[in-house]
């Protein structure tokens, strides 16, 4: 990708960065209370985002998306979440431009509703889902995940969604389905970045079937208690927390089950720099920079030090087994 990173020393998280237990409990109780309100608020939200924004008490500015706290261990649960403002104004979404501020500035005309997602390929029950039906397919959970970009920065974000496996079970993949492709929106009328040829559009990503079925792999509809802002991938995106951020495609329109490994947008454009797996790995450098450390967005003070990047972004105990016996230098 575009940005080169620095190569500062390592640092461990300091105690003041960890959310006190009491604050965390309070927050969790609030989410439970919100969940009691039912999914109706969330569904109405897609149609009336702006009107609702005036009425519902919440941290940001979009419609509330109630969720229960997930039992799936997010590994970053006790870390301080990145400020909503940073998470929604410092983005990679090349369909809207290459500058980090472009998506928040230029995604206003993008229409995340009405929206449908085609689920097709090697499945017994291919289907076309309206976003409202996808939202209802399973209970919404809040999961606090780290996002680590290949460029060397990271965030901690409370996402809302459910495991992609819920959708996969529903469509019944055939035995021959080995990979899952994610095709995202490409609308030249509302996405000014499409006029640049830095990538082949639409943006395409892929996962191996066992990765796609892993409970940590989240189909995300919201963040910070609200529906996703356009710049973060409204109305739905993928969130695969142990992989570099580029694996988590935004504004998905098609999910296809295949026999062959996906030729993703990044492996097509720069095969020597970006691999299919793209697992966060501090021991395997990008050809142009180290991946050993990262800058946490929001910790940009004069004396801010870089953090040590964790194997599989800190999710090694949950996902390491998926790669047992694989040479991770070769399969980067
Ligand atoms: N999805 C689409 N459709 N287009 C993109 O350019 N960028 C990826 C990923 N998903 C991208 C995308 C990259 S490089 C990163 S790091 C993350 O989105 C950034 O997600 P965020 O802006 O929510 O932090």
CSV table of C-alpha atoms and ligand atoms in Angstrom, one decimal:
chain,number,residue,atom,x,y,z
A,1,UNK,CA,0.0,0.0,0.0
A,2,UNK,CA,1.0,3.6,0.0
A,3,UNK,CA,2.5,4.5,3.3
A,4,UNK,CA,5.9,3.8,4.7
A,5,UNK,CA,6.3,3.3,8.5
A,6,UNK,CA,8.9,4.3,11.0
A,7,UNK,CA,11.0,1.7,12.8
A,8,UNK,CA,10.9,2.8,16.4
A,9,UNK,CA,11.6,0.6,19.5
A,10,UNK,CA,9.1,-1.8,21.1
A,11,UNK,CA,6.8,-0.8,24.0
A,12,UNK,CA,4.2,-2.8,26.0
A,13,UNK,CA,0.8,-1.3,26.9
A,14,UNK,CA,0.9,0.8,30.0
A,15,UNK,CA,-1.6,0.2,32.9
A,16,UNK,CA,-3.4,3.5,32.2
A,17,UNK,CA,-4.4,2.3,28.8
A,18,UNK,CA,-6.5,-0.5,30.2
A,19,UNK,CA,-10.2,0.2,30.8
A,20,UNK,CA,-11.0,-0.1,34.5
A,21,UNK,CA,-13.3,-3.0,35.2
A,22,UNK,CA,-16.0,-0.8,36.7
A,23,UNK,CA,-16.2,1.3,33.5
A,24,UNK,CA,-16.3,-1.8,31.4
A,25,UNK,CA,-19.1,-3.3,33.5
A,26,UNK,CA,-21.2,-0.2,33.3
A,27,UNK,CA,-20.8,-0.2,29.5
A,28,UNK,CA,-21.7,-3.9,29.2
A,29,UNK,CA,-24.8,-3.3,31.3
A,30,UNK,CA,-25.9,-0.5,29.1
A,31,UNK,CA,-25.5,-2.7,26.0
A,32,UNK,CA,-27.6,-5.4,27.6
A,33,UNK,CA,-30.3,-2.8,28.3
A,34,UNK,CA,-30.1,-1.6,24.7
A,35,UNK,CA,-30.4,-5.2,23.5
A,36,UNK,CA,-33.6,-5.4,25.5
A,37,UNK,CA,-35.0,-2.8,23.2
A,38,UNK,CA,-35.1,-5.2,20.3
A,39,UNK,CA,-33.8,-5.1,16.7
A,40,UNK,CA,-36.7,-2.8,15.6
A,41,UNK,CA,-34.7,0.3,16.3
A,42,UNK,CA,-31.8,-1.0,14.2
A,43,UNK,CA,-33.9,-1.9,11.2
A,44,UNK,CA,-35.7,1.4,11.2
A,45,UNK,CA,-32.3,2.9,11.4
A,46,UNK,CA,-31.3,1.9,7.9
A,47,UNK,CA,-34.3,3.7,6.4
A,48,UNK,CA,-34.2,6.8,8.7
A,49,UNK,CA,-30.6,7.2,9.8
A,50,UNK,CA,-30.6,11.0,9.8
A,51,UNK,CA,-34.1,11.4,11.4
A,52,UNK,CA,-33.2,8.9,14.2
A,53,UNK,CA,-29.9,10.6,14.8
A,54,UNK,CA,-31.7,13.5,16.4
A,55,UNK,CA,-33.8,11.2,18.7
A,56,UNK,CA,-31.6,8.4,20.1
A,57,UNK,CA,-29.1,8.9,22.9
A,58,UNK,CA,-25.8,7.5,21.8
A,59,UNK,CA,-22.1,8.2,21.5
A,60,UNK,CA,-21.9,9.2,17.8
A,61,UNK,CA,-24.3,10.5,15.2
A,62,UNK,CA,-26.0,7.6,13.4
A,63,UNK,CA,-28.9,5.2,14.2
A,64,UNK,CA,-28.4,3.0,17.3
A,65,UNK,CA,-27.8,-0.7,16.6
A,66,UNK,CA,-28.5,-2.6,19.8
A,67,UNK,CA,-26.2,-5.5,20.6
A,68,UNK,CA,-25.4,-8.0,23.3
A,69,UNK,CA,-21.8,-8.3,24.5
A,70,UNK,CA,-20.3,-11.3,22.7
A,71,UNK,CA,-19.0,-14.4,24.4
A,72,UNK,CA,-16.5,-14.8,21.6
A,73,UNK,CA,-13.2,-13.5,23.2
A,74,UNK,CA,-12.2,-10.4,21.4
A,75,UNK,CA,-8.7,-10.3,23.0
A,76,UNK,CA,-8.8,-6.5,23.0
A,77,UNK,CA,-11.8,-6.3,25.3
A,78,UNK,CA,-9.9,-4.5,28.1
A,79,UNK,CA,-8.0,-2.1,25.9
A,80,UNK,CA,-9.1,1.5,25.6
A,81,UNK,CA,-11.2,1.9,22.4
A,82,UNK,CA,-10.0,4.3,19.8
A,83,UNK,CA,-12.0,7.6,19.7
A,84,UNK,CA,-15.0,7.3,17.4
A,85,UNK,CA,-13.8,10.5,15.7
A,86,UNK,CA,-10.4,8.9,14.8
A,87,UNK,CA,-12.0,5.6,13.7
A,88,UNK,CA,-14.4,7.4,11.4
A,89,UNK,CA,-12.1,10.0,9.9
A,90,UNK,CA,-8.8,8.1,9.4
A,91,UNK,CA,-9.8,5.4,6.9
A,92,UNK,CA,-8.7,3.4,3.9
A,93,UNK,CA,-11.5,3.1,1.4
A,94,UNK,CA,-9.8,3.6,-1.9
A,95,UNK,CA,-13.1,3.9,-3.8
A,96,UNK,CA,-13.4,7.3,-2.2
A,97,UNK,CA,-9.8,8.4,-2.6
A,98,UNK,CA,-6.3,7.5,-1.3
A,99,UNK,CA,-5.9,10.1,1.4
A,100,UNK,CA,-7.0,8.9,4.9
A,101,UNK,CA,-9.4,11.8,5.2
A,102,UNK,CA,-11.0,11.2,1.8
A,103,UNK,CA,-13.6,8.6,2.8
A,104,UNK,CA,-15.1,10.7,5.6
A,105,UNK,CA,-15.2,13.8,3.3
A,106,UNK,CA,-16.4,12.1,0.1
A,107,UNK,CA,-18.6,9.2,1.1
A,108,UNK,CA,-21.6,11.4,1.9
A,109,UNK,CA,-23.4,10.6,-1.4
A,110,UNK,CA,-23.0,6.9,-1.1
A,111,UNK,CA,-26.3,5.1,-0.5
A,112,UNK,CA,-26.2,2.1,1.9
A,113,UNK,CA,-29.9,1.6,1.6
A,114,UNK,CA,-31.7,-0.1,-0.2
A,115,UNK,CA,-29.0,-2.8,-0.3
A,116,UNK,CA,-28.9,-6.5,-1.3
A,117,UNK,CA,-26.2,-9.1,-1.0
A,118,UNK,CA,-26.0,-12.0,-3.4
A,119,UNK,CA,-24.8,-15.2,-1.9
A,120,UNK,CA,-23.8,-17.6,-4.7
A,121,UNK,CA,-21.4,-20.2,-6.1
A,122,UNK,CA,-20.8,-23.6,-4.6
A,123,UNK,CA,-23.8,-23.6,-2.2
A,124,UNK,CA,-26.9,-25.7,-1.9
A,125,UNK,CA,-29.1,-22.6,-1.2
A,126,UNK,CA,-27.9,-19.5,-3.1
A,127,UNK,CA,-29.9,-16.5,-2.0
A,128,UNK,CA,-30.3,-12.8,-2.5
A,129,UNK,CA,-30.6,-11.1,0.9
A,130,UNK,CA,-32.0,-7.6,1.6
A,131,UNK,CA,-29.9,-5.9,4.2
A,132,UNK,CA,-32.9,-6.0,6.7
A,133,UNK,CA,-33.1,-9.8,6.4
A,134,UNK,CA,-29.3,-10.2,6.9
A,135,UNK,CA,-29.6,-8.0,10.0
A,136,UNK,CA,-32.2,-10.3,11.4
A,137,UNK,CA,-30.4,-13.5,10.6
A,138,UNK,CA,-28.7,-13.7,14.0
A,139,UNK,CA,-28.5,-11.7,17.2
A,140,UNK,CA,-26.2,-8.7,17.0
A,141,UNK,CA,-23.2,-8.9,19.2
A,142,UNK,CA,-20.6,-6.3,20.2
A,143,UNK,CA,-17.1,-7.5,19.8
A,144,UNK,CA,-14.1,-5.3,20.6
A,145,UNK,CA,-11.4,-6.2,18.1
A,146,UNK,CA,-8.0,-4.7,17.2
A,147,UNK,CA,-7.7,-3.6,13.5
A,148,UNK,CA,-4.0,-3.7,12.4
A,149,UNK,CA,-3.3,-2.1,9.0
A,150,UNK,CA,-0.5,-3.4,6.9
A,151,UNK,CA,0.8,0.2,6.8
A,152,UNK,CA,1.8,0.0,10.5
A,153,UNK,CA,-1.1,1.6,12.4
A,154,UNK,CA,-3.8,0.1,14.6
A,155,UNK,CA,-7.1,0.9,16.3
A,156,UNK,CA,-9.3,-0.8,18.8
A,157,UNK,CA,-13.0,-0.7,17.7
A,158,UNK,CA,-16.2,-2.0,19.3
A,159,UNK,CA,-17.8,-3.7,16.2
A,160,UNK,CA,-21.4,-4.9,16.0
A,161,UNK,CA,-22.4,-7.9,14.0
A,162,UNK,CA,-22.4,-11.7,14.1
A,163,UNK,CA,-20.1,-14.5,13.0
A,164,UNK,CA,-20.1,-15.0,9.3
A,165,UNK,CA,-20.5,-18.7,10.0
A,166,UNK,CA,-24.2,-18.0,10.8
A,167,UNK,CA,-24.7,-17.0,7.2
A,168,UNK,CA,-22.5,-19.8,5.8
A,169,UNK,CA,-24.5,-22.4,7.7
A,170,UNK,CA,-27.7,-21.0,6.2
A,171,UNK,CA,-26.6,-21.3,2.6
A,172,UNK,CA,-25.1,-24.8,3.0
A,173,UNK,CA,-21.8,-24.9,1.1
A,174,UNK,CA,-21.0,-27.9,-1.1
A,175,UNK,CA,-18.0,-30.1,-0.2
A,176,UNK,CA,-16.2,-28.6,-3.2
A,177,UNK,CA,-16.4,-25.1,-1.7
A,178,UNK,CA,-12.9,-24.3,-0.4
A,179,UNK,CA,-12.8,-20.5,-0.5
A,180,UNK,CA,-15.1,-17.5,0.0
A,181,UNK,CA,-14.9,-14.4,-2.1
A,182,UNK,CA,-16.2,-11.0,-1.0
A,183,UNK,CA,-17.0,-8.5,-3.8
A,184,UNK,CA,-17.7,-5.0,-2.7
A,185,UNK,CA,-19.6,-2.0,-4.2
A,186,UNK,CA,-18.3,-0.1,-7.2
A,187,UNK,CA,-20.6,2.8,-8.1
A,188,UNK,CA,-18.8,5.4,-10.2
A,189,UNK,CA,-21.6,8.0,-9.5
A,190,UNK,CA,-21.0,8.1,-5.7
A,191,UNK,CA,-17.4,6.7,-5.4
A,192,UNK,CA,-15.0,9.3,-6.9
A,193,UNK,CA,-11.9,7.1,-6.3
A,194,UNK,CA,-13.0,4.6,-8.9
A,195,UNK,CA,-11.7,6.9,-11.6
A,196,UNK,CA,-8.1,6.1,-10.4
A,197,UNK,CA,-6.7,2.8,-11.7
A,198,UNK,CA,-4.6,2.0,-8.6
A,199,UNK,CA,-6.6,-1.2,-8.1
A,200,UNK,CA,-8.9,-3.3,-10.3
A,201,UNK,CA,-12.5,-2.5,-9.2
A,202,UNK,CA,-14.6,-3.8,-7.7
A,203,UNK,CA,-12.5,-4.4,-4.6
A,204,UNK,CA,-12.3,-8.2,-4.0
A,205,UNK,CA,-11.1,-10.1,-1.0
A,206,UNK,CA,-11.2,-13.8,0.0
A,207,UNK,CA,-10.8,-16.2,2.8
A,208,UNK,CA,-10.1,-19.9,3.0
A,209,UNK,CA,-13.3,-21.8,4.1
A,210,UNK,CA,-12.0,-22.6,7.6
A,211,UNK,CA,-11.0,-19.0,8.1
A,212,UNK,CA,-14.4,-17.8,7.0
A,213,UNK,CA,-16.1,-20.3,9.3
A,214,UNK,CA,-14.0,-19.3,12.3
A,215,UNK,CA,-16.2,-17.7,15.0
A,216,UNK,CA,-14.0,-14.6,15.2
A,217,UNK,CA,-14.7,-13.7,11.6
A,218,UNK,CA,-17.4,-11.1,11.9
A,219,UNK,CA,-19.9,-9.8,9.5
A,220,UNK,CA,-20.1,-6.3,10.8
A,221,UNK,CA,-23.1,-4.0,10.5
A,222,UNK,CA,-22.2,-1.4,13.1
A,223,UNK,CA,-19.6,0.1,15.4
A,224,UNK,CA,-19.7,2.0,18.7
A,225,UNK,CA,-23.3,1.1,19.2
A,226,UNK,CA,-24.5,2.5,15.9
A,227,UNK,CA,-24.9,1.5,12.2
A,228,UNK,CA,-21.7,1.8,10.2
A,229,UNK,CA,-20.8,5.2,8.8
A,230,UNK,CA,-20.3,5.1,5.0
A,231,UNK,CA,-16.6,5.5,5.3
A,232,UNK,CA,-16.3,2.4,7.5
A,233,UNK,CA,-18.1,0.2,5.0
A,234,UNK,CA,-21.8,0.7,5.4
A,235,UNK,CA,-24.1,-1.2,5.4
A,236,UNK,CA,-21.9,-4.3,6.0
A,237,UNK,CA,-18.3,-5.3,5.9
A,238,UNK,CA,-16.1,-8.1,7.0
A,239,UNK,CA,-13.9,-7.9,10.1
A,240,UNK,CA,-11.2,-10.6,10.3
A,241,UNK,CA,-9.2,-9.4,13.3
A,242,UNK,CA,-6.0,-11.6,13.0
A,243,UNK,CA,-5.4,-10.4,9.4
A,244,UNK,CA,-4.1,-7.1,8.1
A,245,UNK,CA,-7.0,-4.6,7.6
A,246,UNK,CA,-7.1,-4.9,3.9
A,247,UNK,CA,-8.7,-8.4,4.2
A,248,UNK,CA,-11.8,-6.8,5.7
A,249,UNK,CA,-13.7,-5.7,2.7
A,250,UNK,CA,-16.2,-2.8,3.0
A,251,UNK,CA,-19.7,-2.4,1.6
A,252,UNK,CA,-20.1,-6.0,0.4
A,253,UNK,CA,-22.5,-6.8,-2.4
A,254,UNK,CA,-21.6,-10.4,-3.3
A,255,UNK,CA,-20.3,-13.4,-1.4
A,256,UNK,CA,-19.2,-16.3,-3.6
A,257,UNK,CA,-18.1,-19.8,-2.6
A,258,UNK,CA,-15.4,-21.2,-4.9
A,259,UNK,CA,-13.1,-24.1,-5.3
A,260,UNK,CA,-10.1,-21.9,-6.3
A,261,UNK,CA,-8.1,-19.4,-4.1
A,262,UNK,CA,-9.4,-15.9,-4.6
A,263,UNK,CA,-7.3,-13.5,-6.8
A,264,UNK,CA,-7.8,-10.6,-4.5
A,265,UNK,CA,-7.5,-6.9,-5.5
A,266,UNK,CA,-4.2,-6.6,-3.6
A,267,UNK,CA,-2.6,-9.9,-4.8
A,268,UNK,CA,-3.5,-8.9,-8.4
A,269,UNK,CA,-2.0,-5.4,-8.1
A,270,UNK,CA,1.2,-6.2,-6.2
A,271,UNK,CA,1.6,-10.0,-5.7
A,272,UNK,CA,5.1,-9.7,-4.2
A,273,UNK,CA,3.9,-7.3,-1.5
A,274,UNK,CA,0.5,-8.6,-0.5
A,275,UNK,CA,-0.3,-12.3,-0.1
A,276,UNK,CA,-3.6,-14.1,0.0
A,277,UNK,CA,-3.3,-14.9,3.8
A,278,UNK,CA,-2.2,-11.5,5.0
A,279,UNK,CA,-2.0,-12.8,8.6
A,280,UNK,CA,-0.6,-10.2,11.0
A,281,UNK,CA,2.9,-11.4,11.6
A,282,UNK,CA,5.6,-9.3,13.3
A,283,UNK,CA,8.3,-11.7,12.1
A,284,UNK,CA,7.6,-11.3,8.4
A,285,UNK,CA,8.5,-7.9,7.0
A,286,UNK,CA,6.6,-6.3,4.2
A,287,UNK,CA,9.3,-6.0,1.4
A,288,UNK,CA,9.5,-2.3,1.9
A,289,UNK,CA,9.1,-2.0,5.7
A,290,UNK,CA,9.1,-3.8,9.0
A,291,UNK,CA,5.9,-5.2,10.5
A,292,UNK,CA,7.4,-5.6,14.0
A,293,UNK,CA,5.7,-2.5,15.6
A,294,UNK,CA,2.6,-0.4,15.1
A,295,UNK,CA,1.4,3.1,15.9
A,296,UNK,CA,-1.9,3.1,17.8
A,297,UNK,CA,-4.2,5.8,16.3
A,298,UNK,CA,-4.9,8.5,18.9
A,299,UNK,CA,-1.5,8.0,20.6
A,300,UNK,CA,0.2,10.6,18.5
A,301,UNK,CA,1.8,12.8,21.1
A,302,UNK,CA,5.4,14.0,20.9
A,303,UNK,CA,6.6,11.1,23.1
A,304,UNK,CA,4.2,8.4,21.9
A,305,UNK,CA,6.1,5.2,21.3
A,306,UNK,CA,5.2,2.4,18.9
A,307,UNK,CA,3.7,-0.8,20.3
A,308,UNK,CA,5.0,-4.2,19.6
A,309,UNK,CA,2.9,-6.0,17.0
A,310,UNK,CA,1.5,-9.3,18.3
A,311,UNK,CA,1.5,-12.6,16.3
A,312,UNK,CA,-1.9,-12.9,14.6
A,313,UNK,CA,-2.7,-9.5,16.1
A,314,UNK,CA,-3.0,-11.1,19.6
A,315,UNK,CA,-5.5,-13.8,18.4
A,316,UNK,CA,-2.9,-16.6,18.2
A,317,UNK,CA,-4.5,-18.9,20.8
A,318,UNK,CA,-7.8,-18.8,18.8
A,319,UNK,CA,-6.5,-19.0,15.2
A,320,UNK,CA,-2.9,-20.3,15.3
A,321,UNK,CA,-4.1,-23.9,14.7
A,322,UNK,CA,-5.6,-22.9,11.3
A,323,UNK,CA,-2.0,-22.5,10.0
A,324,UNK,CA,-0.3,-25.4,11.8
A,325,UNK,CA,2.5,-26.8,9.6
A,326,UNK,CA,2.4,-23.9,7.1
A,327,UNK,CA,5.5,-21.9,6.3
A,328,UNK,CA,4.2,-18.4,7.1
A,329,UNK,CA,7.1,-16.7,5.2
A,330,UNK,CA,6.0,-18.5,2.0
A,331,UNK,CA,2.2,-18.1,2.7
A,332,UNK,CA,2.3,-14.4,3.7
B,1,LIG,N1,-12.7,-2.3,1.5
B,1,LIG,C1,-12.9,-1.7,0.3
B,1,LIG,N2,-14.1,-1.9,-0.4
B,1,LIG,N3,-12.1,-0.8,-0.2
B,1,LIG,C2,-10.9,-0.5,0.4
B,1,LIG,O1,-10.1,0.4,-0.1
B,1,LIG,N4,-9.5,-0.9,2.4
B,1,LIG,C3,-9.1,-1.9,3.3
B,1,LIG,C4,-10.2,-2.4,4.2
B,1,LIG,N5,-11.4,-2.6,3.4
B,1,LIG,C5,-10.6,-1.1,1.7
B,1,LIG,C6,-11.6,-2.0,2.2
B,1,LIG,C7,-8.0,-1.5,4.2
B,1,LIG,S1,-6.5,-1.3,3.4
B,1,LIG,C8,-8.1,-1.3,5.5
B,1,LIG,S2,-6.7,-1.0,6.5
B,1,LIG,C9,-9.4,-1.3,6.2
B,1,LIG,O2,-10.5,-1.5,5.2
B,1,LIG,C10,-9.7,0.0,6.9
B,1,LIG,O3,-10.8,0.0,7.6
B,1,LIG,P1,-11.3,1.3,8.4
B,1,LIG,O4,-11.3,2.4,7.5
B,1,LIG,O5,-12.7,1.0,9.0
B,1,LIG,O6,-10.3,1.4,9.5
